[in-house]
PDB file of C-alpha atoms in Angstrom:
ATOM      1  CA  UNK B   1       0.000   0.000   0.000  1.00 86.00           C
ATOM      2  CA  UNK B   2       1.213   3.516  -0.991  1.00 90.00           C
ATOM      3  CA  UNK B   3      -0.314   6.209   0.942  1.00 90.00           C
ATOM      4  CA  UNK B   4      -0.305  10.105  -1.156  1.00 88.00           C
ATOM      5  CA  UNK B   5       2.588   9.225  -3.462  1.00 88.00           C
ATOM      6  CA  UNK B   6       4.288  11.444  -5.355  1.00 83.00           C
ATOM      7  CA  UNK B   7       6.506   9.805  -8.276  1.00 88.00           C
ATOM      8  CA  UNK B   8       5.638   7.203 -10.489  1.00 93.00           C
ATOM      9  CA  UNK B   9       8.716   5.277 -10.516  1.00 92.00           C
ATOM     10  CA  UNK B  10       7.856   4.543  -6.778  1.00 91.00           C
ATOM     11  CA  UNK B  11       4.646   2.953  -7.695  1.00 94.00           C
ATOM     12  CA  UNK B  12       6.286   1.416 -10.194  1.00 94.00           C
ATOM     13  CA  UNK B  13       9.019  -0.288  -7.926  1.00 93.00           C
ATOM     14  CA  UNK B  14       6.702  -1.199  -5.381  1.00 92.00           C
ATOM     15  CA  UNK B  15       4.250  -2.857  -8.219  1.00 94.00           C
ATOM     16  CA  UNK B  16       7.785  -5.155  -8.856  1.00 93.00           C
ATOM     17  CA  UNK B  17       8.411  -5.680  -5.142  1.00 91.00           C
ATOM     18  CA  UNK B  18       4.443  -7.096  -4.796  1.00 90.00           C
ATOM     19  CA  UNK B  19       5.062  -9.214  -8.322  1.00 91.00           C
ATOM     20  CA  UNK B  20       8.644 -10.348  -7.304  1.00 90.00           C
ATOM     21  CA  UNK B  21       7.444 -11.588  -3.123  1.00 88.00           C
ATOM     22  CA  UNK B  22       4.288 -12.595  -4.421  1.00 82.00           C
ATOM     23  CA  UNK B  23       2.528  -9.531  -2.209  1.00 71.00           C
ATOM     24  CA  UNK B  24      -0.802  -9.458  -3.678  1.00 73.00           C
ATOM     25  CA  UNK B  25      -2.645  -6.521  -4.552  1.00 83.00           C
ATOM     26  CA  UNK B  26      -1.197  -2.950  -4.917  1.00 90.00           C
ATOM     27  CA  UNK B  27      -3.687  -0.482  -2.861  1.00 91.00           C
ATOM     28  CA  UNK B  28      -3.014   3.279  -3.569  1.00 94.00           C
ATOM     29  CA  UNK B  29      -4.355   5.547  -1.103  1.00 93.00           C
ATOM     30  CA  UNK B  30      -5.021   9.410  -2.830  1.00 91.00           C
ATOM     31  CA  UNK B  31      -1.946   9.039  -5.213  1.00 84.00           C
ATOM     32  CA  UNK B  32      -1.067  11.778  -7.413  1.00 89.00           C
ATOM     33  CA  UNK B  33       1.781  10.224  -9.315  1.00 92.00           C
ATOM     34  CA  UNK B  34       2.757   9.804 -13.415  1.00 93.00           C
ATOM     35  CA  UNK B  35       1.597   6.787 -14.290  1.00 91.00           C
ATOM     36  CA  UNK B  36       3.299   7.022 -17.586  1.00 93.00           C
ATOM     37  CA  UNK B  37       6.592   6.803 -15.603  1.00 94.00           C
ATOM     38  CA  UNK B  38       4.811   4.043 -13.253  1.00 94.00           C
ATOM     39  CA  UNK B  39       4.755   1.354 -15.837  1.00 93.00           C
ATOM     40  CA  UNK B  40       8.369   1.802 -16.915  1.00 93.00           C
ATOM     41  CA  UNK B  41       9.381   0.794 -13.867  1.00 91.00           C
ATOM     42  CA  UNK B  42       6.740  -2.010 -13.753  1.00 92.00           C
ATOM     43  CA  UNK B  43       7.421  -4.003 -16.474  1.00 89.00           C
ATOM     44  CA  UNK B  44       7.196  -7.466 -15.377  1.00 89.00           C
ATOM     45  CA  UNK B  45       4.609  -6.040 -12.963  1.00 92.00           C
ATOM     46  CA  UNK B  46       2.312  -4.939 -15.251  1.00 92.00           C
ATOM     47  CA  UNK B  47      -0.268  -6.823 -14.236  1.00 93.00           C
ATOM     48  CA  UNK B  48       0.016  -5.961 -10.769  1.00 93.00           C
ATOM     49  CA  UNK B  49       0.145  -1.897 -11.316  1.00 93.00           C
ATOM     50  CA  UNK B  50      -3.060  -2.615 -14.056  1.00 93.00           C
ATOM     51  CA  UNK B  51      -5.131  -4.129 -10.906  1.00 94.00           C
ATOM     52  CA  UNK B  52      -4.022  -2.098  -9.037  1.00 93.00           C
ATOM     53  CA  UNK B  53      -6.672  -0.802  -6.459  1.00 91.00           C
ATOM     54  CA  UNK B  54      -7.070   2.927  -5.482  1.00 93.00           C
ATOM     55  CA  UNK B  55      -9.088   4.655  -2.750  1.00 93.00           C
ATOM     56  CA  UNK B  56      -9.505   7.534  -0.381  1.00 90.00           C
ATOM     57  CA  UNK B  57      -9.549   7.705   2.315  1.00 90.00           C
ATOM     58  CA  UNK B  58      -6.823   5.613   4.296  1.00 90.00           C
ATOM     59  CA  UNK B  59      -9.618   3.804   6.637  1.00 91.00           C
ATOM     60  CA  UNK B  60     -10.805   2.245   3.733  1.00 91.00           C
ATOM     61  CA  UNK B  61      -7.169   0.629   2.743  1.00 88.00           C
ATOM     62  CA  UNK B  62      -6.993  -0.096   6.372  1.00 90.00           C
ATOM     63  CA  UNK B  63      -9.831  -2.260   6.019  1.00 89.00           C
ATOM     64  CA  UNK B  64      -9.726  -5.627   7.396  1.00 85.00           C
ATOM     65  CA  UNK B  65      -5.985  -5.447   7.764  1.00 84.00           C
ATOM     66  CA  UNK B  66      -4.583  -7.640  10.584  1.00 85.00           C
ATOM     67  CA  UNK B  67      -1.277  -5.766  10.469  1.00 86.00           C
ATOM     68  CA  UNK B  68      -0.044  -2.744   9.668  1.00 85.00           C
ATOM     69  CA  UNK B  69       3.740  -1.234   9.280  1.00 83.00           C
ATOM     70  CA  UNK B  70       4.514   2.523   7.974  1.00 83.00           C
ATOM     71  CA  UNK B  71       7.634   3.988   7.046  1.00 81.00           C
ATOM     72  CA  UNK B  72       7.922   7.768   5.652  1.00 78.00           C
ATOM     73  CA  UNK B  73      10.508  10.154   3.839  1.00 73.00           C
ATOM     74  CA  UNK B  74       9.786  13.351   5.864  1.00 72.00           C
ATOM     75  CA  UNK B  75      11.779  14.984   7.875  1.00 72.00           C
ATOM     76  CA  UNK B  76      11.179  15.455  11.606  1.00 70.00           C
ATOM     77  CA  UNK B  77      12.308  16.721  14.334  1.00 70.00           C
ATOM     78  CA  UNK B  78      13.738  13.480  16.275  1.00 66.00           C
ATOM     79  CA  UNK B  79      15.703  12.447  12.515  1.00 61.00           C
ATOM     80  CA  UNK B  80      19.049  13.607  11.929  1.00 63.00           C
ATOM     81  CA  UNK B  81      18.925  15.864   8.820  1.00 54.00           C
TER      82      UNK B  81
END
């Protein structure tokens, strides 16, 4: 799941990473990215980025989920910049 991203390539790669660890579905949460530049990145994956799901808002992704991990790029104040 890719919550509000930004570049395409990163859907892309993740599309590969699901494909490649047999993840399942790809869930995009209110993405704004190029999806031009998504399915370079996807190749082998295309499946995976073509059903891939996307919704708004995040409770709704969250749905039935028995686990969930997050990980971010923003800065803050308790990360070394």
């Amino acid at each position: 799941m890719l919550v509000r991203p930004r570049g395409g390539l990163n859907v892309g790669s993740v599309a590969r990473v699901a494909k490649n660890l047999a993840g399942g579905e790809l869930c995009i949460v209110a993405g704004e990215y190029d999806a031009a530049q998504a399915k370079l990145l996807a190749v082998p994956a295309a499946d995976v980025l073509v059903a891939r799901r996307e919704v708004s808002p995040l409770e709704e992704a969250l749905a039935g989920a028995g686990v969930v991990i997050g990980a971010t790029a923003r800065a803050g104040a308790y990360r070394d910049r």
